[in-house]
Amino acid sequence: RPVPGAGGGACRRHRTRPLPRLRLRPAFCASAHRRYGNQQDDGPIVNATLNYTPHSRLNFILNARRRFIAGALGGAAMDTSLDFNTRITLTQRGALVLSAALANSARVSGETLTTITGSGNFEYKLSRHVMASIGFTHTEHTTTSGIGNFIVNEAQVNFRLAW
C-alpha cells in the first residue's frame, strides 16, 4: 500500500520515494519559405526542442535543426545541427554550464563541413548586475574542401554588466 503523503507510488515496507515526475516541455516548429526572385521553394526549416527540468537546480535542453540555406559566397547548403546543454546550479550564485554540439553543412557543390564542439563554463553572480564567468571550448572542424581540418581551443574569462 502507498505511504500517505509520500507522493503516490512509495512502498510502505521500504519507504522509498517514487521517481520524479517527468517534466518535459517539447517544442516543434516546421515551416517552408519562398524566395521571391524566382518563386522557387528553398526547402523546409525544421526545429525541435526538448527541455527537461528534473529538479530546480538541473536543466537539460536538446535542440535539433535542419534547414536549407542559400549563400552568395558558399552556395546553397543543407544545414543540420544538434545541440545539448546542461545547466547545474551549484549555489545560489554559481552555476556550471556544459554544452555539446554537432553541426553538418552539406553544400550542393558536394563539399561538407562537420563541426563538433564541447564547452564548459562556470558562472558566478558577483552582484545583482554583475556576473563573472570562466570557461573552455574545444572545437573540431572537418571539411572535404581544400582548407583542411583544424582544431580550435579557447579559454575565456568574461564579465557581464546588466541593468
mmCIF file with all atom_site columns, C-alpha atoms in Angstrom:
data_model
loop_
_atom_site.group_PDB
_atom_site.id
_atom_site.type_symbol
_atom_site.label_atom_id
_atom_site.label_alt_id
_atom_site.label_comp_id
_atom_site.label_asym_id
_atom_site.label_entity_id
_atom_site.label_seq_id
_atom_site.pdbx_PDB_ins_code
_atom_site.Cartn_x
_atom_site.Cartn_y
_atom_site.Cartn_z
_atom_site.occupancy
_atom_site.B_iso_or_equiv
_atom_site.pdbx_formal_charge
_atom_site.auth_seq_id
_atom_site.auth_comp_id
_atom_site.auth_asym_id
_atom_site.auth_atom_id
_atom_site.pdbx_PDB_model_num
ATOM 1   C CA . ARG A 1 1   ? 0.000  0.000  0.000   1.00 0.00 ? 1   ARG A CA 1
ATOM 2   C CA . PRO A 1 2   ? 1.202  3.508  -0.690  1.00 0.00 ? 2   PRO A CA 1
ATOM 3   C CA . VAL A 1 3   ? 2.505  5.591  2.173   1.00 0.00 ? 3   VAL A CA 1
ATOM 4   C CA . PRO A 1 4   ? 0.212  8.608  2.805   1.00 0.00 ? 4   PRO A CA 1
ATOM 5   C CA . GLY A 1 5   ? 1.817  11.874 1.739   1.00 0.00 ? 5   GLY A CA 1
ATOM 6   C CA . ALA A 1 6   ? 4.785  10.177 0.045   1.00 0.00 ? 6   ALA A CA 1
ATOM 7   C CA . GLY A 1 7   ? 3.782  11.143 -3.480  1.00 0.00 ? 7   GLY A CA 1
ATOM 8   C CA . GLY A 1 8   ? 1.776  8.230  -4.794  1.00 0.00 ? 8   GLY A CA 1
ATOM 9   C CA . GLY A 1 9   ? 3.926  5.200  -5.583  1.00 0.00 ? 9   GLY A CA 1
ATOM 10  C CA . ALA A 1 10  ? 6.124  4.821  -2.494  1.00 0.00 ? 10  ALA A CA 1
ATOM 11  C CA . CYS A 1 11  ? 6.344  1.416  -0.878  1.00 0.00 ? 11  CYS A CA 1
ATOM 12  C CA . ARG A 1 12  ? 5.341  1.181  2.804   1.00 0.00 ? 12  ARG A CA 1
ATOM 13  C CA . ARG A 1 13  ? 7.839  -1.593 3.525   1.00 0.00 ? 13  ARG A CA 1
ATOM 14  C CA . HIS A 1 14  ? 10.948 0.058  2.043   1.00 0.00 ? 14  HIS A CA 1
ATOM 15  C CA . ARG A 1 15  ? 9.923  3.694  2.481   1.00 0.00 ? 15  ARG A CA 1
ATOM 16  C CA . THR A 1 16  ? 11.335 4.598  -0.931  1.00 0.00 ? 16  THR A CA 1
ATOM 17  C CA . ARG A 1 17  ? 10.336 7.664  -2.891  1.00 0.00 ? 17  ARG A CA 1
ATOM 18  C CA . PRO A 1 18  ? 8.946  7.321  -6.403  1.00 0.00 ? 18  PRO A CA 1
ATOM 19  C CA . LEU A 1 19  ? 10.924 8.623  -9.361  1.00 0.00 ? 19  LEU A CA 1
ATOM 20  C CA . PRO A 1 20  ? 10.476 12.339 -10.033 1.00 0.00 ? 20  PRO A CA 1
ATOM 21  C CA . ARG A 1 21  ? 7.718  13.207 -12.442 1.00 0.00 ? 21  ARG A CA 1
ATOM 22  C CA . LEU A 1 22  ? 8.843  13.771 -15.969 1.00 0.00 ? 22  LEU A CA 1
ATOM 23  C CA . ARG A 1 23  ? 8.515  17.471 -16.747 1.00 0.00 ? 23  ARG A CA 1
ATOM 24  C CA . LEU A 1 24  ? 9.104  17.872 -20.450 1.00 0.00 ? 24  LEU A CA 1
ATOM 25  C CA . ARG A 1 25  ? 8.412  20.993 -22.427 1.00 0.00 ? 25  ARG A CA 1
ATOM 26  C CA . PRO A 1 26  ? 8.683  19.895 -26.056 1.00 0.00 ? 26  PRO A CA 1
ATOM 27  C CA . ALA A 1 27  ? 8.542  22.395 -28.878 1.00 0.00 ? 27  ALA A CA 1
ATOM 28  C CA . PHE A 1 28  ? 8.422  21.674 -32.586 1.00 0.00 ? 28  PHE A CA 1
ATOM 29  C CA . CYS A 1 29  ? 8.356  24.111 -35.471 1.00 0.00 ? 29  CYS A CA 1
ATOM 30  C CA . ALA A 1 30  ? 8.336  23.446 -39.196 1.00 0.00 ? 30  ALA A CA 1
ATOM 31  C CA . SER A 1 31  ? 7.968  25.940 -41.997 1.00 0.00 ? 31  SER A CA 1
ATOM 32  C CA . ALA A 1 32  ? 8.810  26.432 -45.657 1.00 0.00 ? 32  ALA A CA 1
ATOM 33  C CA . HIS A 1 33  ? 9.939  29.770 -47.045 1.00 0.00 ? 33  HIS A CA 1
ATOM 34  C CA . ARG A 1 34  ? 9.758  31.002 -50.595 1.00 0.00 ? 34  ARG A CA 1
ATOM 35  C CA . ARG A 1 35  ? 12.413 33.002 -52.436 1.00 0.00 ? 35  ARG A CA 1
ATOM 36  C CA . TYR A 1 36  ? 10.716 35.927 -54.088 1.00 0.00 ? 36  TYR A CA 1
ATOM 37  C CA . GLY A 1 37  ? 13.140 36.388 -57.016 1.00 0.00 ? 37  GLY A CA 1
ATOM 38  C CA . ASN A 1 38  ? 12.246 33.252 -58.979 1.00 0.00 ? 38  ASN A CA 1
ATOM 39  C CA . GLN A 1 39  ? 9.372  31.876 -56.842 1.00 0.00 ? 39  GLN A CA 1
ATOM 40  C CA . GLN A 1 40  ? 11.035 28.546 -56.008 1.00 0.00 ? 40  GLN A CA 1
ATOM 41  C CA . ASP A 1 41  ? 10.870 26.779 -52.666 1.00 0.00 ? 41  ASP A CA 1
ATOM 42  C CA . ASP A 1 42  ? 14.195 26.739 -50.913 1.00 0.00 ? 42  ASP A CA 1
ATOM 43  C CA . GLY A 1 43  ? 13.244 23.837 -48.671 1.00 0.00 ? 43  GLY A CA 1
ATOM 44  C CA . PRO A 1 44  ? 11.754 23.219 -45.257 1.00 0.00 ? 44  PRO A CA 1
ATOM 45  C CA . ILE A 1 45  ? 13.047 24.533 -41.959 1.00 0.00 ? 45  ILE A CA 1
ATOM 46  C CA . VAL A 1 46  ? 12.573 22.136 -39.053 1.00 0.00 ? 46  VAL A CA 1
ATOM 47  C CA . ASN A 1 47  ? 13.408 22.958 -35.439 1.00 0.00 ? 47  ASN A CA 1
ATOM 48  C CA . ALA A 1 48  ? 12.685 20.687 -32.456 1.00 0.00 ? 48  ALA A CA 1
ATOM 49  C CA . THR A 1 49  ? 13.482 21.488 -28.822 1.00 0.00 ? 49  THR A CA 1
ATOM 50  C CA . LEU A 1 50  ? 13.175 19.271 -25.765 1.00 0.00 ? 50  LEU A CA 1
ATOM 51  C CA . ASN A 1 51  ? 13.570 20.913 -22.353 1.00 0.00 ? 51  ASN A CA 1
ATOM 52  C CA . TYR A 1 52  ? 13.759 18.667 -19.256 1.00 0.00 ? 52  TYR A CA 1
ATOM 53  C CA . THR A 1 53  ? 13.987 20.002 -15.701 1.00 0.00 ? 53  THR A CA 1
ATOM 54  C CA . PRO A 1 54  ? 14.037 17.094 -13.223 1.00 0.00 ? 54  PRO A CA 1
ATOM 55  C CA . HIS A 1 55  ? 14.983 19.418 -10.355 1.00 0.00 ? 55  HIS A CA 1
ATOM 56  C CA . SER A 1 56  ? 15.065 23.181 -9.842  1.00 0.00 ? 56  SER A CA 1
ATOM 57  C CA . ARG A 1 57  ? 18.891 23.039 -9.892  1.00 0.00 ? 57  ARG A CA 1
ATOM 58  C CA . LEU A 1 58  ? 19.212 20.885 -13.020 1.00 0.00 ? 58  LEU A CA 1
ATOM 59  C CA . ASN A 1 59  ? 18.128 21.660 -16.583 1.00 0.00 ? 59  ASN A CA 1
ATOM 60  C CA . PHE A 1 60  ? 18.708 19.770 -19.853 1.00 0.00 ? 60  PHE A CA 1
ATOM 61  C CA . ILE A 1 61  ? 17.958 21.190 -23.306 1.00 0.00 ? 61  ILE A CA 1
ATOM 62  C CA . LEU A 1 62  ? 18.184 19.223 -26.549 1.00 0.00 ? 62  LEU A CA 1
ATOM 63  C CA . ASN A 1 63  ? 17.761 21.183 -29.773 1.00 0.00 ? 63  ASN A CA 1
ATOM 64  C CA . ALA A 1 64  ? 17.778 19.795 -33.335 1.00 0.00 ? 64  ALA A CA 1
ATOM 65  C CA . ARG A 1 65  ? 17.585 21.905 -36.505 1.00 0.00 ? 65  ARG A CA 1
ATOM 66  C CA . ARG A 1 66  ? 17.581 21.231 -40.231 1.00 0.00 ? 66  ARG A CA 1
ATOM 67  C CA . ARG A 1 67  ? 17.312 23.944 -42.854 1.00 0.00 ? 67  ARG A CA 1
ATOM 68  C CA . PHE A 1 68  ? 18.205 24.908 -46.376 1.00 0.00 ? 68  PHE A CA 1
ATOM 69  C CA . ILE A 1 69  ? 20.483 27.933 -46.723 1.00 0.00 ? 69  ILE A CA 1
ATOM 70  C CA . ALA A 1 70  ? 21.207 29.842 -49.916 1.00 0.00 ? 70  ALA A CA 1
ATOM 71  C CA . GLY A 1 71  ? 24.549 31.632 -49.649 1.00 0.00 ? 71  GLY A CA 1
ATOM 72  C CA . ALA A 1 72  ? 26.132 34.122 -52.051 1.00 0.00 ? 72  ALA A CA 1
ATOM 73  C CA . LEU A 1 73  ? 29.736 33.018 -51.471 1.00 0.00 ? 73  LEU A CA 1
ATOM 74  C CA . GLY A 1 74  ? 29.465 29.386 -50.358 1.00 0.00 ? 74  GLY A CA 1
ATOM 75  C CA . GLY A 1 75  ? 26.492 28.340 -52.453 1.00 0.00 ? 75  GLY A CA 1
ATOM 76  C CA . ALA A 1 76  ? 23.378 26.543 -51.322 1.00 0.00 ? 76  ALA A CA 1
ATOM 77  C CA . ALA A 1 77  ? 23.640 24.087 -48.430 1.00 0.00 ? 77  ALA A CA 1
ATOM 78  C CA . MET A 1 78  ? 21.505 21.850 -46.240 1.00 0.00 ? 78  MET A CA 1
ATOM 79  C CA . ASP A 1 79  ? 22.476 22.508 -42.619 1.00 0.00 ? 79  ASP A CA 1
ATOM 80  C CA . THR A 1 80  ? 21.782 20.067 -39.800 1.00 0.00 ? 80  THR A CA 1
ATOM 81  C CA . SER A 1 81  ? 22.695 20.719 -36.170 1.00 0.00 ? 81  SER A CA 1
ATOM 82  C CA . LEU A 1 82  ? 22.178 19.031 -32.817 1.00 0.00 ? 82  LEU A CA 1
ATOM 83  C CA . ASP A 1 83  ? 22.851 20.841 -29.517 1.00 0.00 ? 83  ASP A CA 1
ATOM 84  C CA . PHE A 1 84  ? 22.791 19.515 -25.960 1.00 0.00 ? 84  PHE A CA 1
ATOM 85  C CA . ASN A 1 85  ? 23.046 21.893 -22.989 1.00 0.00 ? 85  ASN A CA 1
ATOM 86  C CA . THR A 1 86  ? 23.074 21.232 -19.267 1.00 0.00 ? 86  THR A CA 1
ATOM 87  C CA . ARG A 1 87  ? 22.847 23.853 -16.536 1.00 0.00 ? 87  ARG A CA 1
ATOM 88  C CA . ILE A 1 88  ? 23.654 22.773 -12.986 1.00 0.00 ? 88  ILE A CA 1
ATOM 89  C CA . THR A 1 89  ? 23.017 25.338 -10.283 1.00 0.00 ? 89  THR A CA 1
ATOM 90  C CA . LEU A 1 90  ? 25.675 24.683 -7.637  1.00 0.00 ? 90  LEU A CA 1
ATOM 91  C CA . THR A 1 91  ? 24.964 27.531 -5.225  1.00 0.00 ? 91  THR A CA 1
ATOM 92  C CA . GLN A 1 92  ? 22.565 30.448 -5.115  1.00 0.00 ? 92  GLN A CA 1
ATOM 93  C CA . ARG A 1 93  ? 25.094 32.500 -7.111  1.00 0.00 ? 93  ARG A CA 1
ATOM 94  C CA . GLY A 1 94  ? 27.120 29.883 -9.007  1.00 0.00 ? 94  GLY A CA 1
ATOM 95  C CA . ALA A 1 95  ? 26.240 27.596 -11.905 1.00 0.00 ? 95  ALA A CA 1
ATOM 96  C CA . LEU A 1 96  ? 28.038 25.157 -14.193 1.00 0.00 ? 96  LEU A CA 1
ATOM 97  C CA . VAL A 1 97  ? 27.005 25.141 -17.860 1.00 0.00 ? 97  VAL A CA 1
ATOM 98  C CA . LEU A 1 98  ? 28.072 22.225 -20.087 1.00 0.00 ? 98  LEU A CA 1
ATOM 99  C CA . SER A 1 99  ? 27.384 22.149 -23.832 1.00 0.00 ? 99  SER A CA 1
ATOM 100 C CA . ALA A 1 100 ? 27.986 19.829 -26.761 1.00 0.00 ? 100 ALA A CA 1
ATOM 101 C CA . ALA A 1 101 ? 27.112 20.492 -30.394 1.00 0.00 ? 101 ALA A CA 1
ATOM 102 C CA . LEU A 1 102 ? 27.305 18.711 -33.732 1.00 0.00 ? 102 LEU A CA 1
ATOM 103 C CA . ALA A 1 103 ? 26.790 20.666 -36.960 1.00 0.00 ? 103 ALA A CA 1
ATOM 104 C CA . ASN A 1 104 ? 26.901 19.379 -40.519 1.00 0.00 ? 104 ASN A CA 1
ATOM 105 C CA . SER A 1 105 ? 26.674 21.518 -43.637 1.00 0.00 ? 105 SER A CA 1
ATOM 106 C CA . ALA A 1 106 ? 26.297 19.664 -46.946 1.00 0.00 ? 106 ALA A CA 1
ATOM 107 C CA . ARG A 1 107 ? 26.753 22.041 -49.877 1.00 0.00 ? 107 ARG A CA 1
ATOM 108 C CA . VAL A 1 108 ? 25.111 21.488 -53.239 1.00 0.00 ? 108 VAL A CA 1
ATOM 109 C CA . SER A 1 109 ? 28.597 21.548 -54.800 1.00 0.00 ? 109 SER A CA 1
ATOM 110 C CA . GLY A 1 110 ? 29.423 18.332 -52.896 1.00 0.00 ? 110 GLY A CA 1
ATOM 111 C CA . GLU A 1 111 ? 31.605 19.770 -50.127 1.00 0.00 ? 111 GLU A CA 1
ATOM 112 C CA . THR A 1 112 ? 30.746 19.064 -46.489 1.00 0.00 ? 112 THR A CA 1
ATOM 113 C CA . LEU A 1 113 ? 31.751 20.789 -43.257 1.00 0.00 ? 113 LEU A CA 1
ATOM 114 C CA . THR A 1 114 ? 31.301 18.995 -39.937 1.00 0.00 ? 114 THR A CA 1
ATOM 115 C CA . THR A 1 115 ? 31.872 20.802 -36.645 1.00 0.00 ? 115 THR A CA 1
ATOM 116 C CA . ILE A 1 116 ? 31.969 19.174 -33.197 1.00 0.00 ? 116 ILE A CA 1
ATOM 117 C CA . THR A 1 117 ? 32.078 21.495 -30.190 1.00 0.00 ? 117 THR A CA 1
ATOM 118 C CA . GLY A 1 118 ? 32.251 20.882 -26.447 1.00 0.00 ? 118 GLY A CA 1
ATOM 119 C CA . SER A 1 119 ? 32.380 23.567 -23.774 1.00 0.00 ? 119 SER A CA 1
ATOM 120 C CA . GLY A 1 120 ? 32.195 24.097 -20.053 1.00 0.00 ? 120 GLY A CA 1
ATOM 121 C CA . ASN A 1 121 ? 31.594 27.373 -18.210 1.00 0.00 ? 121 ASN A CA 1
ATOM 122 C CA . PHE A 1 122 ? 31.369 28.337 -14.582 1.00 0.00 ? 122 PHE A CA 1
ATOM 123 C CA . GLU A 1 123 ? 29.191 31.397 -13.959 1.00 0.00 ? 123 GLU A CA 1
ATOM 124 C CA . TYR A 1 124 ? 29.147 33.352 -10.706 1.00 0.00 ? 124 TYR A CA 1
ATOM 125 C CA . LYS A 1 125 ? 26.882 36.297 -9.857  1.00 0.00 ? 125 LYS A CA 1
ATOM 126 C CA . LEU A 1 126 ? 29.007 38.880 -8.090  1.00 0.00 ? 126 LEU A CA 1
ATOM 127 C CA . SER A 1 127 ? 26.028 41.158 -7.507  1.00 0.00 ? 127 SER A CA 1
ATOM 128 C CA . ARG A 1 128 ? 22.586 41.779 -8.918  1.00 0.00 ? 128 ARG A CA 1
ATOM 129 C CA . HIS A 1 129 ? 24.034 43.477 -12.005 1.00 0.00 ? 129 HIS A CA 1
ATOM 130 C CA . VAL A 1 130 ? 27.467 41.841 -12.394 1.00 0.00 ? 130 VAL A CA 1
ATOM 131 C CA . MET A 1 131 ? 28.324 38.293 -13.430 1.00 0.00 ? 131 MET A CA 1
ATOM 132 C CA . ALA A 1 132 ? 31.736 36.721 -13.982 1.00 0.00 ? 132 ALA A CA 1
ATOM 133 C CA . SER A 1 133 ? 32.375 33.516 -15.889 1.00 0.00 ? 133 SER A CA 1
ATOM 134 C CA . ILE A 1 134 ? 35.319 31.362 -16.841 1.00 0.00 ? 134 ILE A CA 1
ATOM 135 C CA . GLY A 1 135 ? 35.201 28.649 -19.455 1.00 0.00 ? 135 GLY A CA 1
ATOM 136 C CA . PHE A 1 136 ? 36.862 26.441 -22.029 1.00 0.00 ? 136 PHE A CA 1
ATOM 137 C CA . THR A 1 137 ? 35.711 25.458 -25.531 1.00 0.00 ? 137 THR A CA 1
ATOM 138 C CA . HIS A 1 138 ? 37.115 22.741 -27.812 1.00 0.00 ? 138 HIS A CA 1
ATOM 139 C CA . THR A 1 139 ? 36.060 22.783 -31.481 1.00 0.00 ? 139 THR A CA 1
ATOM 140 C CA . GLU A 1 140 ? 36.984 20.350 -34.265 1.00 0.00 ? 140 GLU A CA 1
ATOM 141 C CA . HIS A 1 141 ? 36.277 21.271 -37.910 1.00 0.00 ? 141 HIS A CA 1
ATOM 142 C CA . THR A 1 142 ? 36.359 18.574 -40.592 1.00 0.00 ? 142 THR A CA 1
ATOM 143 C CA . THR A 1 143 ? 35.846 19.505 -44.235 1.00 0.00 ? 143 THR A CA 1
ATOM 144 C CA . THR A 1 144 ? 36.157 17.986 -47.686 1.00 0.00 ? 144 THR A CA 1
ATOM 145 C CA . SER A 1 145 ? 37.179 21.315 -49.241 1.00 0.00 ? 145 SER A CA 1
ATOM 146 C CA . GLY A 1 146 ? 40.747 22.497 -49.738 1.00 0.00 ? 146 GLY A CA 1
ATOM 147 C CA . ILE A 1 147 ? 41.053 24.404 -46.458 1.00 0.00 ? 147 ILE A CA 1
ATOM 148 C CA . GLY A 1 148 ? 41.754 21.233 -44.481 1.00 0.00 ? 148 GLY A CA 1
ATOM 149 C CA . ASN A 1 149 ? 40.782 20.110 -40.998 1.00 0.00 ? 149 ASN A CA 1
ATOM 150 C CA . PHE A 1 150 ? 41.611 22.134 -37.906 1.00 0.00 ? 150 PHE A CA 1
ATOM 151 C CA . ILE A 1 151 ? 41.068 22.288 -34.146 1.00 0.00 ? 151 ILE A CA 1
ATOM 152 C CA . VAL A 1 152 ? 40.382 25.409 -32.069 1.00 0.00 ? 152 VAL A CA 1
ATOM 153 C CA . ASN A 1 153 ? 40.799 25.542 -28.272 1.00 0.00 ? 153 ASN A CA 1
ATOM 154 C CA . GLU A 1 154 ? 39.599 28.631 -26.438 1.00 0.00 ? 154 GLU A CA 1
ATOM 155 C CA . ALA A 1 155 ? 39.787 29.685 -22.814 1.00 0.00 ? 155 ALA A CA 1
ATOM 156 C CA . GLN A 1 156 ? 37.773 32.718 -21.810 1.00 0.00 ? 156 GLN A CA 1
ATOM 157 C CA . VAL A 1 157 ? 37.146 34.960 -18.825 1.00 0.00 ? 157 VAL A CA 1
ATOM 158 C CA . ASN A 1 158 ? 34.057 37.164 -19.088 1.00 0.00 ? 158 ASN A CA 1
ATOM 159 C CA . PHE A 1 159 ? 32.416 39.878 -17.064 1.00 0.00 ? 159 PHE A CA 1
ATOM 160 C CA . ARG A 1 160 ? 28.858 40.962 -17.783 1.00 0.00 ? 160 ARG A CA 1
ATOM 161 C CA . LEU A 1 161 ? 27.108 44.116 -16.617 1.00 0.00 ? 161 LEU A CA 1
ATOM 162 C CA . ALA A 1 162 ? 23.326 44.245 -16.949 1.00 0.00 ? 162 ALA A CA 1
ATOM 163 C CA . TRP A 1 163 ? 20.651 46.690 -15.846 1.00 0.00 ? 163 TRP A CA 1
#
